[in-house]
Coordinates of C-alpha atoms and ligand atoms in Angstrom, one line a residue:
M1 CA -2.0 19.2 -12.3
A2 CA -4.1 21.1 -14.5
G3 CA -2.9 20.3 -18.2
K4 CA -3.2 23.3 -20.9
P5 CA -6.6 24.3 -21.8
T6 CA -7.8 22.5 -25.2
L7 CA -10.1 24.8 -27.8
H8 CA -12.7 23.0 -29.9
Y9 CA -13.6 24.9 -32.6
F10 CA -13.1 25.2 -36.9
N11 CA -10.2 25.8 -38.1
G12 CA -10.5 29.7 -39.0
R13 CA -11.2 32.6 -36.7
G14 CA -14.9 32.9 -36.1
R15 CA -15.9 32.9 -32.2
M16 CA -13.1 31.0 -30.8
E17 CA -10.3 33.8 -32.2
C18 CA -10.9 36.1 -28.5
I19 CA -10.7 33.1 -27.1
R20 CA -7.2 32.4 -28.6
W21 CA -6.5 36.3 -27.9
L22 CA -7.1 36.4 -24.4
L23 CA -5.0 33.3 -23.6
A24 CA -2.1 34.0 -25.6
A25 CA -2.0 37.5 -23.8
A26 CA -2.2 35.7 -20.8
G27 CA 0.7 33.6 -21.8
V28 CA -1.2 30.7 -21.1
E29 CA -0.4 27.5 -24.1
F30 CA -3.1 25.9 -25.3
E31 CA -4.1 23.2 -27.7
E32 CA -6.5 22.9 -30.6
K33 CA -9.0 20.1 -31.8
F34 CA -10.0 21.6 -35.4
I35 CA -14.0 20.4 -36.3
E36 CA -12.9 19.4 -39.9
K37 CA -16.0 17.5 -40.5
P38 CA -20.0 17.3 -39.9
E39 CA -18.7 13.9 -38.0
D40 CA -16.7 15.8 -35.4
L41 CA -18.9 18.2 -33.9
D42 CA -21.2 14.9 -34.4
K43 CA -19.3 13.8 -31.9
L44 CA -18.8 16.3 -29.3
K45 CA -22.7 16.5 -30.0
N46 CA -23.5 13.3 -29.0
D47 CA -20.9 12.5 -26.1
G48 CA -22.8 15.1 -24.2
S49 CA -19.9 17.9 -24.6
L50 CA -21.4 20.7 -25.9
M51 CA -24.4 22.0 -23.6
F52 CA -26.3 23.8 -26.6
Q53 CA -25.1 22.1 -29.3
Q54 CA -22.9 24.7 -30.3
V55 CA -18.9 25.5 -30.0
P56 CA -16.8 27.3 -29.1
M57 CA -16.1 25.1 -26.5
V58 CA -13.0 24.9 -24.2
E59 CA -11.6 22.3 -21.7
I60 CA -10.2 23.9 -19.0
D61 CA -9.5 23.0 -15.3
G62 CA -11.8 19.9 -15.4
M63 CA -14.8 21.8 -17.1
K64 CA -16.3 22.0 -20.8
L65 CA -17.0 25.6 -21.3
V66 CA -19.2 26.7 -23.9
Q67 CA -21.1 30.1 -24.6
T68 CA -18.1 32.6 -26.0
R69 CA -18.7 35.5 -23.0
A70 CA -19.1 33.1 -20.3
I71 CA -15.3 31.1 -21.5
L72 CA -13.6 34.8 -22.0
N73 CA -15.2 35.9 -18.4
Y74 CA -13.6 32.7 -16.7
I75 CA -10.3 33.6 -18.8
A76 CA -9.6 37.3 -18.0
T77 CA -10.9 36.6 -14.2
K78 CA -8.4 33.7 -13.8
Y79 CA -5.7 35.5 -15.4
N80 CA -6.7 38.5 -13.4
L81 CA -7.8 40.5 -16.6
Y82 CA -10.9 41.9 -15.5
G83 CA -10.1 45.0 -13.5
K84 CA -9.8 45.6 -9.6
D85 CA -13.4 45.9 -8.8
M86 CA -16.8 46.0 -9.6
K87 CA -16.6 49.6 -11.1
E88 CA -13.2 48.9 -13.2
R89 CA -15.1 45.5 -14.3
A90 CA -18.2 47.2 -15.6
L91 CA -16.0 49.5 -17.7
I92 CA -14.5 46.5 -18.8
D93 CA -17.8 44.8 -19.6
M94 CA -19.1 47.7 -21.5
Y95 CA -15.8 48.4 -24.1
S96 CA -15.9 44.8 -24.3
E97 CA -19.2 44.8 -25.9
G98 CA -18.9 47.8 -27.8
V99 CA -15.8 45.4 -29.5
A100 CA -18.3 43.0 -29.9
D101 CA -20.9 44.8 -31.5
L102 CA -18.0 45.7 -34.1
G103 CA -16.0 43.0 -34.3
E104 CA -19.5 40.9 -35.0
M105 CA -20.6 43.5 -38.1
I106 CA -17.2 42.5 -39.5
M107 CA -17.2 38.9 -38.9
H108 CA -20.3 38.4 -40.7
F109 CA -19.2 40.4 -43.7
P110 CA -17.8 37.6 -45.4
L111 CA -21.0 36.2 -45.0
C112 CA -22.8 38.9 -46.7
P113 CA -24.8 38.3 -50.2
P114 CA -22.6 39.9 -53.0
A115 CA -24.9 42.0 -53.9
E116 CA -25.2 43.9 -50.2
K117 CA -21.6 43.8 -49.8
D118 CA -21.1 47.8 -50.6
A119 CA -23.5 48.6 -48.8
K120 CA -22.6 46.6 -45.6
L121 CA -18.9 47.9 -46.3
T122 CA -20.1 51.0 -46.1
L123 CA -21.9 50.7 -43.1
I124 CA -18.8 48.8 -41.4
R125 CA -16.5 51.8 -42.5
E126 CA -19.4 54.4 -40.9
K127 CA -19.9 52.7 -37.5
T128 CA -15.7 52.0 -37.3
T129 CA -15.1 55.9 -38.3
N130 CA -17.6 57.8 -36.7
R131 CA -18.9 55.8 -33.9
Y132 CA -16.4 53.2 -32.4
L133 CA -12.8 54.2 -33.0
P134 CA -13.7 57.7 -31.5
A135 CA -15.5 56.1 -28.4
F136 CA -12.2 54.3 -27.4
E137 CA -10.1 57.3 -28.5
N138 CA -12.0 59.5 -26.4
V139 CA -11.6 57.4 -23.4
L140 CA -8.2 56.8 -23.7
K141 CA -7.6 60.6 -24.2
S142 CA -10.1 61.4 -20.9
H143 CA -7.5 60.1 -18.6
G144 CA -4.3 60.3 -20.1
Q145 CA -3.1 56.6 -18.9
D146 CA -2.0 53.8 -21.1
Y147 CA -4.3 51.5 -20.6
L148 CA -8.2 51.3 -21.1
V149 CA -9.3 50.8 -17.4
G150 CA -7.2 51.4 -14.2
N151 CA -3.7 51.8 -16.5
K152 CA -3.6 48.2 -16.2
L153 CA -4.1 45.6 -19.2
S154 CA -7.1 44.1 -19.0
R155 CA -9.2 42.1 -21.4
A156 CA -10.6 45.1 -23.1
D157 CA -7.7 46.3 -24.3
I158 CA -6.7 42.8 -25.7
H159 CA -10.4 42.9 -27.0
L160 CA -9.8 46.3 -28.4
V161 CA -6.2 45.2 -30.1
E162 CA -8.0 42.1 -32.0
L163 CA -10.2 44.2 -33.3
L164 CA -7.9 47.1 -34.6
Y165 CA -6.1 44.1 -37.0
Y166 CA -9.5 43.4 -38.3
V167 CA -10.6 47.1 -39.1
E168 CA -6.9 47.4 -40.7
E169 CA -7.3 44.3 -42.9
L170 CA -11.0 45.2 -43.7
D171 CA -10.2 48.7 -44.4
P172 CA -6.4 49.8 -44.1
Q173 CA -7.4 54.0 -44.6
A174 CA -9.8 53.5 -41.7
F175 CA -7.2 55.2 -38.8
G176 CA -6.6 58.0 -41.2
Q177 CA -10.1 59.3 -41.3
L178 CA -10.6 59.8 -37.6
P179 CA -10.8 63.2 -36.2
S180 CA -7.1 63.0 -34.4
A181 CA -3.9 62.0 -35.3
E182 CA -3.7 60.5 -31.9
G183 CA -6.1 57.9 -32.7
P184 CA -6.7 54.5 -30.9
K185 CA -4.4 52.7 -33.2
S186 CA -1.4 54.7 -32.4
Q187 CA -2.5 54.7 -28.8
S188 CA -2.6 50.9 -28.8
Q189 CA 0.7 50.3 -30.6
Q190 CA 2.0 52.1 -27.3
S191 CA -0.2 50.8 -24.9
P192 CA -2.5 48.0 -24.5
G193 CA 0.5 45.8 -25.6
R194 CA -0.2 45.4 -29.2
E195 CA 3.5 44.0 -29.9
E196 CA 3.6 41.7 -27.1
I197 CA 0.2 40.0 -27.8
S198 CA 0.7 40.0 -31.7
A199 CA 4.3 38.4 -30.6
A200 CA 2.4 35.6 -28.6
W201 CA -0.3 35.0 -31.6
Q202 CA 0.2 34.9 -35.0
P203 CA -4.0 34.7 -36.4
E204 CA -2.8 34.0 -39.5
E205 CA -1.0 30.9 -38.3
A206 CA -3.8 29.9 -36.0
S207 CA -6.3 30.2 -39.1
H208 CA -4.7 28.0 -41.4
G209 CA -3.7 25.3 -38.6
Ligands
GSH1 N1 -23.6 32.2 -28.4 C1 -23.0 31.1 -28.4 C2 -23.2 31.2 -30.0 C3 -22.6 30.0 -30.8 C4 -22.8 29.7 -32.2 O1 -23.6 30.0 -32.5 N2 -22.1 28.4 -32.8 C5 -22.1 28.4 -33.8 C6 -20.5 28.2 -34.6 S1 -20.0 29.9 -34.6 C7 -22.2 26.6 -33.7 O2 -22.1 25.7 -33.0 N3 -23.4 26.3 -34.8 C8 -23.6 24.9 -35.0 C9 -25.4 24.8 -34.1 O3 -25.8 25.9 -33.8 O4 -25.8 23.5 -34.3 C10 -21.6 31.3 -28.5 O5 -21.2 32.6 -28.1 O6 -20.7 30.5 -27.8

């Protein structure tokens, strides 16, 4: 009975991209209604569709969901990408929040004033190389399993793979600077379904409609 989810956002990555990735990885087809002019956003605000007058908004299962994390939580739960118990879920949340922290830095980089760009890029590179990627690499190495949590694909893997694309886009050398040749990129290529996900969803296509 339920139709495809409908995604309301701008024609760009922004805060909606992780939702697109999660749906694609779950094998869910969706529709997009792009906000192309201020009046489109005004219309959504005026008809009461946006609880906090903000997007992303996703129409799914008879709801109009806002707040990126709430939307991701719902999709991950519905499509069994959120662990098998509370402990797995706690780990998935922890890893997902780490991904989000670095992801936000990268997402905001293009908005950085020109005079601050070099310093910002240096900071992102430093955090990527010395903090975030080694942390995920350590998790994968510590249990020797194919996925971050429970040896089963979860939203944490999907968020990480998405992040790896952004890191690579921003700094193609980033993975080479990792202390180990078994870095998270090579891990992810084997394990969290990078090929599968990228086959299902081409970010560039989404960005350009
Ligand atoms: N916490 C919210 C933040 C949403 C947000 O800041 N959305 C921006 C677009 S990326 C927006 O709608 N801005 C318009 C406004 O705040 O009036 C979420 O994660 O969904």
